[in-house]
Coordinates of C-alpha atoms and ligand atoms in Angstrom, one line a residue:
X272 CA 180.5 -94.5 153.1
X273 CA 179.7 -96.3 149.6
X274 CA 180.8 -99.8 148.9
X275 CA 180.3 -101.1 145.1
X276 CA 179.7 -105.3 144.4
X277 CA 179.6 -107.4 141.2
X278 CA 178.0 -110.1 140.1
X279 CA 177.3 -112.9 137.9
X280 CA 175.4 -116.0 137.2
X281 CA 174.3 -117.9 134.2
X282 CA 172.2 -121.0 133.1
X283 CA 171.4 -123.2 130.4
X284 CA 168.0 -123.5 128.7
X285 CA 166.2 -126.5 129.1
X286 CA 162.7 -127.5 127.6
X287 CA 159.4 -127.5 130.1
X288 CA 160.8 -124.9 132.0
X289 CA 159.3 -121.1 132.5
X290 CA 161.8 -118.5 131.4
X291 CA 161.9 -116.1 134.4
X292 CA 164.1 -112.9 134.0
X293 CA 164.2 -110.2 136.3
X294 CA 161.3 -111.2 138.4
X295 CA 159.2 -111.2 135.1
X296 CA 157.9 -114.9 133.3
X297 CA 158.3 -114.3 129.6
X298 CA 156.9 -116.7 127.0
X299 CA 159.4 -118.5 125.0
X300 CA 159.4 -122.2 124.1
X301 CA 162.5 -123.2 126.4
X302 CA 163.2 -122.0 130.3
X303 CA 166.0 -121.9 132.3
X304 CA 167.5 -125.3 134.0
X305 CA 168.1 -124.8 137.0
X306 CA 167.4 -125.4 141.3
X307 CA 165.3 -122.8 142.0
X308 CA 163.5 -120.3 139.0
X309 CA 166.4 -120.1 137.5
X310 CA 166.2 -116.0 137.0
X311 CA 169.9 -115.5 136.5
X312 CA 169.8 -111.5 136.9
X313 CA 168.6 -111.9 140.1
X314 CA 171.0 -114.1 141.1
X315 CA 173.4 -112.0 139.6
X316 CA 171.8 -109.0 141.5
X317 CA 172.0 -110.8 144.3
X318 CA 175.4 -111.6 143.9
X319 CA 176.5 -108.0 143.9
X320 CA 174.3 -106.6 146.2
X321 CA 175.8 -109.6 148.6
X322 CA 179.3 -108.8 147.6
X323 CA 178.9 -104.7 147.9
X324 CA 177.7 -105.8 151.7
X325 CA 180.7 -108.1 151.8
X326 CA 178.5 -110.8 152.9
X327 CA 179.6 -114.0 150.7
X328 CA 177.7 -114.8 147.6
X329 CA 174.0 -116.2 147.3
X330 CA 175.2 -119.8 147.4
X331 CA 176.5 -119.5 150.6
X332 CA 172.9 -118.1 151.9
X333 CA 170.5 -120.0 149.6
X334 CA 172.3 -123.7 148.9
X335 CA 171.2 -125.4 145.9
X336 CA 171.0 -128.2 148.3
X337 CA 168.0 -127.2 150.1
X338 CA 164.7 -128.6 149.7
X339 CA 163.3 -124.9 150.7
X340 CA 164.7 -123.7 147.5
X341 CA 163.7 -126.2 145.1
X342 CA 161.5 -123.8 142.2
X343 CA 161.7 -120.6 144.8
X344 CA 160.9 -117.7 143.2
X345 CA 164.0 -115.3 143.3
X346 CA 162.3 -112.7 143.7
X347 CA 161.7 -113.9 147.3
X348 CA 165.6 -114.4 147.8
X349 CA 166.2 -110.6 146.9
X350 CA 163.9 -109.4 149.4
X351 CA 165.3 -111.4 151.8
X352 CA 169.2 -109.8 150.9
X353 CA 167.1 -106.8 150.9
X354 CA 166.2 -107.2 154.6
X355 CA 170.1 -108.3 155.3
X356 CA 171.9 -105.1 154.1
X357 CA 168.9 -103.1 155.7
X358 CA 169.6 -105.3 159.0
X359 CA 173.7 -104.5 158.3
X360 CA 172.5 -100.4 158.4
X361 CA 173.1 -100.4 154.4
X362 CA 170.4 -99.2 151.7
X363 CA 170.6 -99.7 147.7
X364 CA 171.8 -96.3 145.8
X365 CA 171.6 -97.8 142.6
X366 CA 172.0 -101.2 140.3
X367 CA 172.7 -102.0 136.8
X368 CA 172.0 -105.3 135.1
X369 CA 173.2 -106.5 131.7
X370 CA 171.6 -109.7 130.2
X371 CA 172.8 -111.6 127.5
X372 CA 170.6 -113.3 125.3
X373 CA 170.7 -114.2 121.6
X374 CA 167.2 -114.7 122.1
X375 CA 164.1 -114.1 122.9
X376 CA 163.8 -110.5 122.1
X377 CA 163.8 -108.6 125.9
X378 CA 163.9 -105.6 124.8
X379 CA 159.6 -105.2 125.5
X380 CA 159.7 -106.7 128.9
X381 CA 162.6 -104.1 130.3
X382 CA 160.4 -101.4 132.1
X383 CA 158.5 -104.2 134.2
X384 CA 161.8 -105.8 135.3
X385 CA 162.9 -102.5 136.3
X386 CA 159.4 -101.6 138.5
X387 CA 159.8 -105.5 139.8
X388 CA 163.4 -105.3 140.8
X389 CA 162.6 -101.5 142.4
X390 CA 159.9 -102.5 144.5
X391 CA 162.0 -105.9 145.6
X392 CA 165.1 -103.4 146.5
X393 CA 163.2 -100.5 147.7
X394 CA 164.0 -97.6 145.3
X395 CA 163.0 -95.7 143.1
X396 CA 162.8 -97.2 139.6
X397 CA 165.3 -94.6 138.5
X398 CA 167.7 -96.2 140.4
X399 CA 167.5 -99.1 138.7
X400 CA 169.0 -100.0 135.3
X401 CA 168.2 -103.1 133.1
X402 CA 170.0 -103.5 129.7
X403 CA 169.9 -106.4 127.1
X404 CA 172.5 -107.5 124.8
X405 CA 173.3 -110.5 122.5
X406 CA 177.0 -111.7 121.7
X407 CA 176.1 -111.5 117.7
X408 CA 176.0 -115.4 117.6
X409 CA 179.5 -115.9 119.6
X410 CA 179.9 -118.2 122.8
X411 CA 177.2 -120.0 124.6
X412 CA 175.2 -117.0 125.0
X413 CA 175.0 -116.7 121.2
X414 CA 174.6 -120.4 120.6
X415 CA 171.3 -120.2 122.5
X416 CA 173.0 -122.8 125.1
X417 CA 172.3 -120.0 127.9
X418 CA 171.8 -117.1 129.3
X419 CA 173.9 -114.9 131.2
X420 CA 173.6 -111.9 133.5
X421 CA 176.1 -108.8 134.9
X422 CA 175.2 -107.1 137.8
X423 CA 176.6 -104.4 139.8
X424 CA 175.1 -102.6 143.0
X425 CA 176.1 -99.3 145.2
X426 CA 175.1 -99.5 148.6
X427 CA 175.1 -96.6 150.9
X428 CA 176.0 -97.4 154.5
X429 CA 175.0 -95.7 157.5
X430 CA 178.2 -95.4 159.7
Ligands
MG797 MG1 171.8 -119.0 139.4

């Protein structure tokens, strides 16, 4: 059996913050406010791989609340979803991301989210697509407010 999830997440930039997307810290002169890293496609990632699993969203497991999340590095809360839907008898098939950014340029730092996010999820990096998009100045995306992700996942259950 296959069960499909979505999800999404987005944050606004703030100054004297890294900008961490997809497990990778790229240099750019604002980063993203936020609790923890702020790396909104994990989060989104996370968000669909929880909701393929039909096990709540990342809030529910991670609360902005907690002290133990305060600057976490999300690559630390995918592994740990990672080690849920293992525990649940599920495995990743594949994932597709979409970020939206009117800037910086991510179009060079792609291929290491992809290896990052693989070896986080366990796969292949084949089975994991990243793709980057701006909104041709429209919205908050394309005001620079932000940054947005889409995420979808495919997990492949054992029963
Ligand atoms: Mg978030």
């Amino acid at each position: 059996m296959y069960r499909s999830g979505i999800g999404y997440d987005a944050h606004r930039f703030a100054e004297g913050r890294p900008l961490v997307l997809g497990g990778v810290e790229i240099p750019y002169s604002e980063g993203m406010l936020a609790h923890s890293d702020g790396d909104v496609a994990i989060h989104a990632l996370c968000d669909a791989l929880l909701g393929a699993a039909g096990q709540g969203d990342i809030g529910r497991h991670f609360p902005d609340t907690d002290p133990e999340f305060h600057r976490v590095d999300s690559r630390i809360l995918l592994r740990d979803v990672v080690d849920r839907l293992h525990g649940l008898g599920m495995t990743v098939v594949n994932v597709d991301l979409t970020i939206v950014a009117q800037r910086p340029k991510l179009a060079p730092h792609i291929s290491i989210m992809k290896a990052r996010l693989a070896a986080d999820l366990k796969v292949s990096a084949d089975r994991v697509n990243v793709k980057a998009t701006t909104t041709e100045g429209m919205g908050f995306t394309g005001r620079g407010e932000g940054i947005s992700a889409y995420a979808v996942a495919m997990l492949k259950c054992s029963e």
